[in-house]
PDB file of N, CA and C in Angstrom:
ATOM      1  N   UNK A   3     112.429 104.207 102.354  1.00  0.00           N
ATOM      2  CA  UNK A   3     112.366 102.782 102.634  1.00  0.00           C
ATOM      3  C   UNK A   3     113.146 102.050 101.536  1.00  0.00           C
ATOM      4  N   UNK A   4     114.100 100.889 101.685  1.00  0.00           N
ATOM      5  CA  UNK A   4     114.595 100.304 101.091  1.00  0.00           C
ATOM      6  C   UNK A   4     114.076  99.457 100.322  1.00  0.00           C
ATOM      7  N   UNK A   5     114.256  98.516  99.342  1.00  0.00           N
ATOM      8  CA  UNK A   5     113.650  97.397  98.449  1.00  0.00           C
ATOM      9  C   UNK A   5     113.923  96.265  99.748  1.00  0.00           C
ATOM     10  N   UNK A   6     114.300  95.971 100.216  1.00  0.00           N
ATOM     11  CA  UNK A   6     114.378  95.255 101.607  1.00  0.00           C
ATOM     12  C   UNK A   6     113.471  94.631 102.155  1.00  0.00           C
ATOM     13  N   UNK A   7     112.617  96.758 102.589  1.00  0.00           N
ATOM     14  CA  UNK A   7     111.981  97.102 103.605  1.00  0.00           C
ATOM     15  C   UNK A   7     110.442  96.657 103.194  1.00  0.00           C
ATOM     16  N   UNK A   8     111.014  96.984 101.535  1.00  0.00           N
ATOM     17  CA  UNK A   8     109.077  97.219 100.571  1.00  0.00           C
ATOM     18  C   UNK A   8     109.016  95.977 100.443  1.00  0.00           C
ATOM     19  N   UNK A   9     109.996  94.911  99.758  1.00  0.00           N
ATOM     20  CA  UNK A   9     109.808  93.298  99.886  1.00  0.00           C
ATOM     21  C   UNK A   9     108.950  93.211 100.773  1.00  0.00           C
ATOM     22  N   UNK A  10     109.364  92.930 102.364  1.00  0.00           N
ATOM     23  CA  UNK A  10     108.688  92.243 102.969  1.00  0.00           C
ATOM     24  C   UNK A  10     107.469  92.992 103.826  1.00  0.00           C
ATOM     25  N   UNK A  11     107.449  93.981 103.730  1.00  0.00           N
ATOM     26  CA  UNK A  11     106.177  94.469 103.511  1.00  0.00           C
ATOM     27  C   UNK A  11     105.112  94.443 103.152  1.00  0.00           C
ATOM     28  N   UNK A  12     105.280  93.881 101.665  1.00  0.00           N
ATOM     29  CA  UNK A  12     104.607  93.806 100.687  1.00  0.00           C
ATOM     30  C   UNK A  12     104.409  92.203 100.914  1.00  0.00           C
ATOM     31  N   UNK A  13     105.242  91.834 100.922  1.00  0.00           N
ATOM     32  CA  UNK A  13     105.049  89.844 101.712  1.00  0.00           C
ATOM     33  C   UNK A  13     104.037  89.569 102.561  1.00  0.00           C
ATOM     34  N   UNK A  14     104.002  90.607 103.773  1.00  0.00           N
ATOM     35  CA  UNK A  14     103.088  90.694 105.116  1.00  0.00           C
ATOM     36  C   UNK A  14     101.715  90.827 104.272  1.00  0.00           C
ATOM     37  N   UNK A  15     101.723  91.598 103.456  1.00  0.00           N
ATOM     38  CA  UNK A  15     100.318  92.114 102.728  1.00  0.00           C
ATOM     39  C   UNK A  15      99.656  90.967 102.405  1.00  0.00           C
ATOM     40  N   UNK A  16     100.936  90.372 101.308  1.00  0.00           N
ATOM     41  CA  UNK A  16     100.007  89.402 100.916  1.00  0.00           C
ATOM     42  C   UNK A  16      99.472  88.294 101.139  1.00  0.00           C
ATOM     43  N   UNK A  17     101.123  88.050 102.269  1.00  0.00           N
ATOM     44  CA  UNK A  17     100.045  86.937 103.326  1.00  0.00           C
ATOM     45  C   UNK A  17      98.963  87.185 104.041  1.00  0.00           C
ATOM     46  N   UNK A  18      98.082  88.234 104.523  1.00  0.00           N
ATOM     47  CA  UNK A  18      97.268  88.969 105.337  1.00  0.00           C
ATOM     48  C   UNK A  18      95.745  88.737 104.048  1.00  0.00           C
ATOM     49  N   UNK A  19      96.167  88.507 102.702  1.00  0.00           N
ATOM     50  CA  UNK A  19      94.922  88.821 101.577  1.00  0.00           C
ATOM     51  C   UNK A  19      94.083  87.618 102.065  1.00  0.00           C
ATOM     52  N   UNK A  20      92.911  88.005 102.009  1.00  0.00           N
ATOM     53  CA  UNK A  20      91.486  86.918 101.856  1.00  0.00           C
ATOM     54  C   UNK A  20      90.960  86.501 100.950  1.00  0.00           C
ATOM     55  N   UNK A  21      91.289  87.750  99.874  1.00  0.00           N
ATOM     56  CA  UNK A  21      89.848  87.970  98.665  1.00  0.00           C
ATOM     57  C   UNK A  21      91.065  87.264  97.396  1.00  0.00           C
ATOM     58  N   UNK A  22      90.533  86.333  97.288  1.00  0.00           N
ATOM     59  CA  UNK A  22      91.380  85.420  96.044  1.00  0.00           C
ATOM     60  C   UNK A  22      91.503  85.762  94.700  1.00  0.00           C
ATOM     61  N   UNK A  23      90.596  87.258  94.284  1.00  0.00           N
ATOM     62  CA  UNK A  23      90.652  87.936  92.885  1.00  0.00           C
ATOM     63  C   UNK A  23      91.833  88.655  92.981  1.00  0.00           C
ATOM     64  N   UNK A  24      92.069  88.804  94.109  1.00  0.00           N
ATOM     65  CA  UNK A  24      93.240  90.102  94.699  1.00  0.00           C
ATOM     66  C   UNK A  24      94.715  89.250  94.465  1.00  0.00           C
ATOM     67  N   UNK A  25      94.914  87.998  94.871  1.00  0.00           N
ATOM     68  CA  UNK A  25      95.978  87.083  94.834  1.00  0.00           C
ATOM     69  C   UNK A  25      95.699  86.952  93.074  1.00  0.00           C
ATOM     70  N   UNK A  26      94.514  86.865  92.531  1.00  0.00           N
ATOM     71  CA  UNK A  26      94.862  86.036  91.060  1.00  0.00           C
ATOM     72  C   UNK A  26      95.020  87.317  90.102  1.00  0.00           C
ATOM     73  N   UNK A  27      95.043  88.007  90.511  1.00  0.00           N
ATOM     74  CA  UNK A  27      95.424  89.596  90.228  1.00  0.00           C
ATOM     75  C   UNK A  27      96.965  89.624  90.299  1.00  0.00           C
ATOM     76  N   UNK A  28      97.491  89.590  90.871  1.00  0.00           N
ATOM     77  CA  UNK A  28      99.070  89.646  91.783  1.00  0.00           C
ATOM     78  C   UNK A  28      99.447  88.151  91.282  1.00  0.00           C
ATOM     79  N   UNK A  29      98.964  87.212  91.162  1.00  0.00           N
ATOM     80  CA  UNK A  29      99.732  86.518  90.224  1.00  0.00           C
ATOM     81  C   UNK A  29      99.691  86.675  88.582  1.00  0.00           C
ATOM     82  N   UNK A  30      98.831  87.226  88.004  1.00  0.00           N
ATOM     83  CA  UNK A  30      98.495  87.113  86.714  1.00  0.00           C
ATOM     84  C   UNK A  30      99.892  88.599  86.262  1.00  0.00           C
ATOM     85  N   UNK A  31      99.583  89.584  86.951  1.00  0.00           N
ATOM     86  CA  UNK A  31     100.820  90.713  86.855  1.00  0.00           C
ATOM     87  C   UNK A  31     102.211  90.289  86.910  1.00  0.00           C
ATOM     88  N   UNK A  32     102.364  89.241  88.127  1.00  0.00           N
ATOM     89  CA  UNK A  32     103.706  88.448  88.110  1.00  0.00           C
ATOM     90  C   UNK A  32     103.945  87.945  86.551  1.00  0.00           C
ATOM     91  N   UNK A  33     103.136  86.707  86.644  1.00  0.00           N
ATOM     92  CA  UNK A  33     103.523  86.237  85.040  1.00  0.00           C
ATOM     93  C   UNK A  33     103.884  87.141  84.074  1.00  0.00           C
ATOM     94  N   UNK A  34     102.596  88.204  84.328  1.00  0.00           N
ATOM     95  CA  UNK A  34     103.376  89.065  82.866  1.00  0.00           C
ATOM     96  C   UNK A  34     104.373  89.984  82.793  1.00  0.00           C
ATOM     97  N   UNK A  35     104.490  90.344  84.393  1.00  0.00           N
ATOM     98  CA  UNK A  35     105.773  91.127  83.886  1.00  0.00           C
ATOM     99  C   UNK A  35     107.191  90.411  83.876  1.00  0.00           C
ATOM    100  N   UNK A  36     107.187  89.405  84.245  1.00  0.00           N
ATOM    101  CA  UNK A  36     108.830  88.189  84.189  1.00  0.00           C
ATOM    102  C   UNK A  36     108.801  88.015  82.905  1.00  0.00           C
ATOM    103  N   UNK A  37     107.386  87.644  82.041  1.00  0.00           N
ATOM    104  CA  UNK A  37     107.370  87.649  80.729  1.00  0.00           C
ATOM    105  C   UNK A  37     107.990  88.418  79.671  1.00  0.00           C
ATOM    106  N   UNK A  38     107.442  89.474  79.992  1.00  0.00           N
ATOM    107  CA  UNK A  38     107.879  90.970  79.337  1.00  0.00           C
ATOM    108  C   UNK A  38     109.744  90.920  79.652  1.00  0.00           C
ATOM    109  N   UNK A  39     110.131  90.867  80.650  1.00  0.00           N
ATOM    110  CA  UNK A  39     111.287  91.342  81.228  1.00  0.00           C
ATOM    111  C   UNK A  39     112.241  90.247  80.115  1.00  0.00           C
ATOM    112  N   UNK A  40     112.249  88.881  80.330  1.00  0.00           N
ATOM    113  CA  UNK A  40     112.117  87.605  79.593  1.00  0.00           C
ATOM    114  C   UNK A  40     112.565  87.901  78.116  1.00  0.00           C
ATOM    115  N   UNK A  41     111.313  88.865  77.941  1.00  0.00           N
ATOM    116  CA  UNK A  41     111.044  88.981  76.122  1.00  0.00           C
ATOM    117  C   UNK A  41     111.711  90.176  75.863  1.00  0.00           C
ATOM    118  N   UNK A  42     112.062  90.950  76.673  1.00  0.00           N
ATOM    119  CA  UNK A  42     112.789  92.197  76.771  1.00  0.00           C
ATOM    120  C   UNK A  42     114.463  92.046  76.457  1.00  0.00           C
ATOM    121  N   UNK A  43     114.825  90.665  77.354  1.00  0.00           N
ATOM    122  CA  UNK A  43     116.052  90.299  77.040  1.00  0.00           C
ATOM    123  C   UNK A  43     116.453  89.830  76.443  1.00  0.00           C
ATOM    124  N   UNK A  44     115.558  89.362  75.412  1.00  0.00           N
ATOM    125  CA  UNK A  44     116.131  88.717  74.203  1.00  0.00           C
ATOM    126  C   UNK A  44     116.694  89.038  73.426  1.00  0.00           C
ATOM    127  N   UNK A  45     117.935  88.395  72.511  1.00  0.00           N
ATOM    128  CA  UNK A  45     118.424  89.208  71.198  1.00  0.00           C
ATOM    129  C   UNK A  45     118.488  88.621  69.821  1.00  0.00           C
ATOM    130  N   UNK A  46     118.365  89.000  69.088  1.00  0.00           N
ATOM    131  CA  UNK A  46     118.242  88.275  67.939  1.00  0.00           C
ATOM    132  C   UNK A  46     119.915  87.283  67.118  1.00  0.00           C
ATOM    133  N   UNK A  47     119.573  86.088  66.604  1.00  0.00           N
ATOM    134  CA  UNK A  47     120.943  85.235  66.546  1.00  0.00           C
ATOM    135  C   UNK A  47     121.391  85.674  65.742  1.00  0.00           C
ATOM    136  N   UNK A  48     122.697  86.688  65.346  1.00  0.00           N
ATOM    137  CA  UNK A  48     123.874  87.075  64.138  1.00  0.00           C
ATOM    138  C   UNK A  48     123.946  85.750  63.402  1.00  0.00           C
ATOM    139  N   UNK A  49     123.863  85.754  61.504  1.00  0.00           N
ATOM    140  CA  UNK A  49     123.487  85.164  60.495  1.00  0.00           C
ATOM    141  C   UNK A  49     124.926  83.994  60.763  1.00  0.00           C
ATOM    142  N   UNK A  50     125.925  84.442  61.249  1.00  0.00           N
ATOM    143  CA  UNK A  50     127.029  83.551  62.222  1.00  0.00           C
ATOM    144  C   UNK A  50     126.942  82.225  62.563  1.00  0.00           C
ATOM    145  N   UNK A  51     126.138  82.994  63.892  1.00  0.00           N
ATOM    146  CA  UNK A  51     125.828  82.061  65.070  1.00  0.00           C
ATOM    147  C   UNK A  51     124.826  81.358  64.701  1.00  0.00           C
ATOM    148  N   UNK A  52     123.682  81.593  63.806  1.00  0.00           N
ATOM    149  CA  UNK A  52     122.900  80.935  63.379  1.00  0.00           C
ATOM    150  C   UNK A  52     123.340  79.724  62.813  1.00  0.00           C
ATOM    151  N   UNK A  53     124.372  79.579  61.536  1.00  0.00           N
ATOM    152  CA  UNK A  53     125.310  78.482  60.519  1.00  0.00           C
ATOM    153  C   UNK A  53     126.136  77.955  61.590  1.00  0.00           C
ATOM    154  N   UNK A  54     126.562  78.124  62.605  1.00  0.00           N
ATOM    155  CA  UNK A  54     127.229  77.598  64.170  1.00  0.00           C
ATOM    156  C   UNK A  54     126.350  76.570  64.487  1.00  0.00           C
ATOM    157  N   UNK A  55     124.891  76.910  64.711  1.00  0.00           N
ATOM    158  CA  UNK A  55     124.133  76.590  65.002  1.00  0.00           C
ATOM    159  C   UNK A  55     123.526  74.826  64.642  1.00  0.00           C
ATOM    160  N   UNK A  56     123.334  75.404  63.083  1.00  0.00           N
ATOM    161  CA  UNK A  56     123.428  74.416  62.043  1.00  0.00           C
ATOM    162  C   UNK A  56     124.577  73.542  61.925  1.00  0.00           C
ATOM    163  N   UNK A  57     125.471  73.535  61.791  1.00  0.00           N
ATOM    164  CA  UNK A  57     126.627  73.428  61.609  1.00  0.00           C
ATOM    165  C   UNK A  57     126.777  71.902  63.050  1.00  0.00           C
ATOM    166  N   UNK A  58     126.585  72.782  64.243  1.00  0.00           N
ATOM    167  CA  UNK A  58     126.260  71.441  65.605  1.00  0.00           C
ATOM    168  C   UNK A  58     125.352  70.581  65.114  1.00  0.00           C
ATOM    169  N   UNK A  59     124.335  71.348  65.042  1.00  0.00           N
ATOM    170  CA  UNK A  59     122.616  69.887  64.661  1.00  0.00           C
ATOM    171  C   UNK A  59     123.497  69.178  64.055  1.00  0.00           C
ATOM    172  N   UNK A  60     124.010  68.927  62.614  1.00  0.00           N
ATOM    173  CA  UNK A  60     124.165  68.199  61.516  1.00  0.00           C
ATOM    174  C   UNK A  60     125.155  67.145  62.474  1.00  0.00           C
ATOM    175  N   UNK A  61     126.636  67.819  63.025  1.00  0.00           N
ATOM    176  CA  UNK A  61     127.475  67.094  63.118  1.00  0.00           C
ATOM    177  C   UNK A  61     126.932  65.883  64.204  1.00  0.00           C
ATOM    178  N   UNK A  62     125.701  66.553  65.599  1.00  0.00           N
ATOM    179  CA  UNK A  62     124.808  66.013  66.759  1.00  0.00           C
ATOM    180  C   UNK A  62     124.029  64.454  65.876  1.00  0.00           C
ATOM    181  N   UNK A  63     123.631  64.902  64.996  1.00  0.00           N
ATOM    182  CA  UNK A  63     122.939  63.801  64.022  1.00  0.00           C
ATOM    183  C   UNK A  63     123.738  62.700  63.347  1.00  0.00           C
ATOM    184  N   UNK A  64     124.600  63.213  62.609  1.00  0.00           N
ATOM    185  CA  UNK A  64     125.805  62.236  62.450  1.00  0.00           C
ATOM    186  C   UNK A  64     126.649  61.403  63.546  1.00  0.00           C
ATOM    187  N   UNK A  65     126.856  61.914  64.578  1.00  0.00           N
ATOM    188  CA  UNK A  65     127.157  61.421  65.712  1.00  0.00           C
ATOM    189  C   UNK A  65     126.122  60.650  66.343  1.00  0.00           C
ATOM    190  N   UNK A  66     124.926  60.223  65.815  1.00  0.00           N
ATOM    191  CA  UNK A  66     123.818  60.040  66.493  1.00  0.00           C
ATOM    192  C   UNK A  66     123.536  60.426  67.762  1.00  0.00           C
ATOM    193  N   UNK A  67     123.519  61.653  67.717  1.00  0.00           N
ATOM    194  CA  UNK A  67     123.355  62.349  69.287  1.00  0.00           C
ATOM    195  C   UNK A  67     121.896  63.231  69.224  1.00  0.00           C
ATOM    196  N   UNK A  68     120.894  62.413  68.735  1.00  0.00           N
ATOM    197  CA  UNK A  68     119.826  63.001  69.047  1.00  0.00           C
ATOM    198  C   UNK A  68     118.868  61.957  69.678  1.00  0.00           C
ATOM    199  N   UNK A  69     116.875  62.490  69.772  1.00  0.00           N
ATOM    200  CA  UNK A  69     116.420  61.656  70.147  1.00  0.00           C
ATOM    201  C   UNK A  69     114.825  62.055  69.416  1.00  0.00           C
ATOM    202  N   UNK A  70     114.309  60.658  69.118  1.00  0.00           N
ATOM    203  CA  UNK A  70     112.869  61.207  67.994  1.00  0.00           C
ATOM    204  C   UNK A  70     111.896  61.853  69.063  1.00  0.00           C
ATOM    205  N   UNK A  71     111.443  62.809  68.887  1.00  0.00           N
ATOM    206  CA  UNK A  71     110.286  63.533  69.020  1.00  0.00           C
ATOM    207  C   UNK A  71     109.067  62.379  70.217  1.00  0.00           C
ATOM    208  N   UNK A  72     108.860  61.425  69.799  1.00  0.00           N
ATOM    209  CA  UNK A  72     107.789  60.850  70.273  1.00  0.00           C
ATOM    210  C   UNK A  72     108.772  60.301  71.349  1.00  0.00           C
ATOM    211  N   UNK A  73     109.853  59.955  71.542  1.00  0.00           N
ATOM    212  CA  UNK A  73     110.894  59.511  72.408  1.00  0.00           C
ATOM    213  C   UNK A  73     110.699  60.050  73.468  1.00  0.00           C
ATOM    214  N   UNK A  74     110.986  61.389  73.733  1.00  0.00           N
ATOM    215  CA  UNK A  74     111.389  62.521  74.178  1.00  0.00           C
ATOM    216  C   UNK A  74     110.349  62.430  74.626  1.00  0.00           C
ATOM    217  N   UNK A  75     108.945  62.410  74.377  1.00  0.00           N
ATOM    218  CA  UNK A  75     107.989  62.626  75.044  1.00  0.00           C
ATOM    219  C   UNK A  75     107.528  61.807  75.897  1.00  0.00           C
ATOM    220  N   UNK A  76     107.578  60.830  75.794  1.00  0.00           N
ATOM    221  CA  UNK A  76     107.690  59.507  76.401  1.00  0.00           C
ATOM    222  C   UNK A  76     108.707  59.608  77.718  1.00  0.00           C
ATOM    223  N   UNK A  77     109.487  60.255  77.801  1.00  0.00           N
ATOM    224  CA  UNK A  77     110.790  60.620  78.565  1.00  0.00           C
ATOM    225  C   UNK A  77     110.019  60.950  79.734  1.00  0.00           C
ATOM    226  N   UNK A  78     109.470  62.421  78.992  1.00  0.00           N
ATOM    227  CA  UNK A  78     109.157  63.718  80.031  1.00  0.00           C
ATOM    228  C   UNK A  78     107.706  63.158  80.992  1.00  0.00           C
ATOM    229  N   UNK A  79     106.725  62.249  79.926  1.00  0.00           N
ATOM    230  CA  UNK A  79     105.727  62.041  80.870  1.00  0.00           C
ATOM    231  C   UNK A  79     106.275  61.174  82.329  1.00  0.00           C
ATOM    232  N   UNK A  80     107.428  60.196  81.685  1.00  0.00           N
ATOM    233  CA  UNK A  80     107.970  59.601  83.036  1.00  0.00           C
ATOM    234  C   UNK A  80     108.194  60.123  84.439  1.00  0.00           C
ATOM    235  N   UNK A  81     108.783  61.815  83.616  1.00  0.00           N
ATOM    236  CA  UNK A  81     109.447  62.388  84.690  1.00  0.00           C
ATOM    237  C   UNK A  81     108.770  62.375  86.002  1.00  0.00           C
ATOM    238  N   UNK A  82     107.357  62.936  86.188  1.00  0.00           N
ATOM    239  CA  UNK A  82     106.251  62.769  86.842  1.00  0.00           C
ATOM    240  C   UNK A  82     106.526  61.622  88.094  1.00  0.00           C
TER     241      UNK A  82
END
């Protein structure tokens, strides 16, 4: 059977579930394994790219191209 075949297979299943420990089961495994996969792909920043890094902030700030903290938050509750 193909990944295709097992997808939606496995789709039928879970649309067919009743028992809601079984779904919060199958979601709680989701989260963690995208997590893992996520944290798996990460790589660490070369001492480089890091001073690159730095190097933007400072010039972003001088340019006044930032925004304060409490700003920003103020932003996001809007988003809503």
């Amino acid at each position: 059977m193909n990944i295709d075949s097992r997808k939606i297979l496995l789709a039928k299943e879970v649309l067919n579930l009743e028992d809601e420990k079984i779904i919060q089961i199958f979601e709680k495994l989701l989260k963690e394994v995208k997590l893992s996969n996520y944290e798996s792909s990460l790589k660490p920043m070369s001492l480089e790219q890091y001073k690159s890094e730095i190097h933007l902030a400072i010039q972003d700030e001088k340019a006044g191209r930032m925004i304060k903290a409490t700003d920003l938050k103020k932003q996001i509750r809007g988003w809503n």
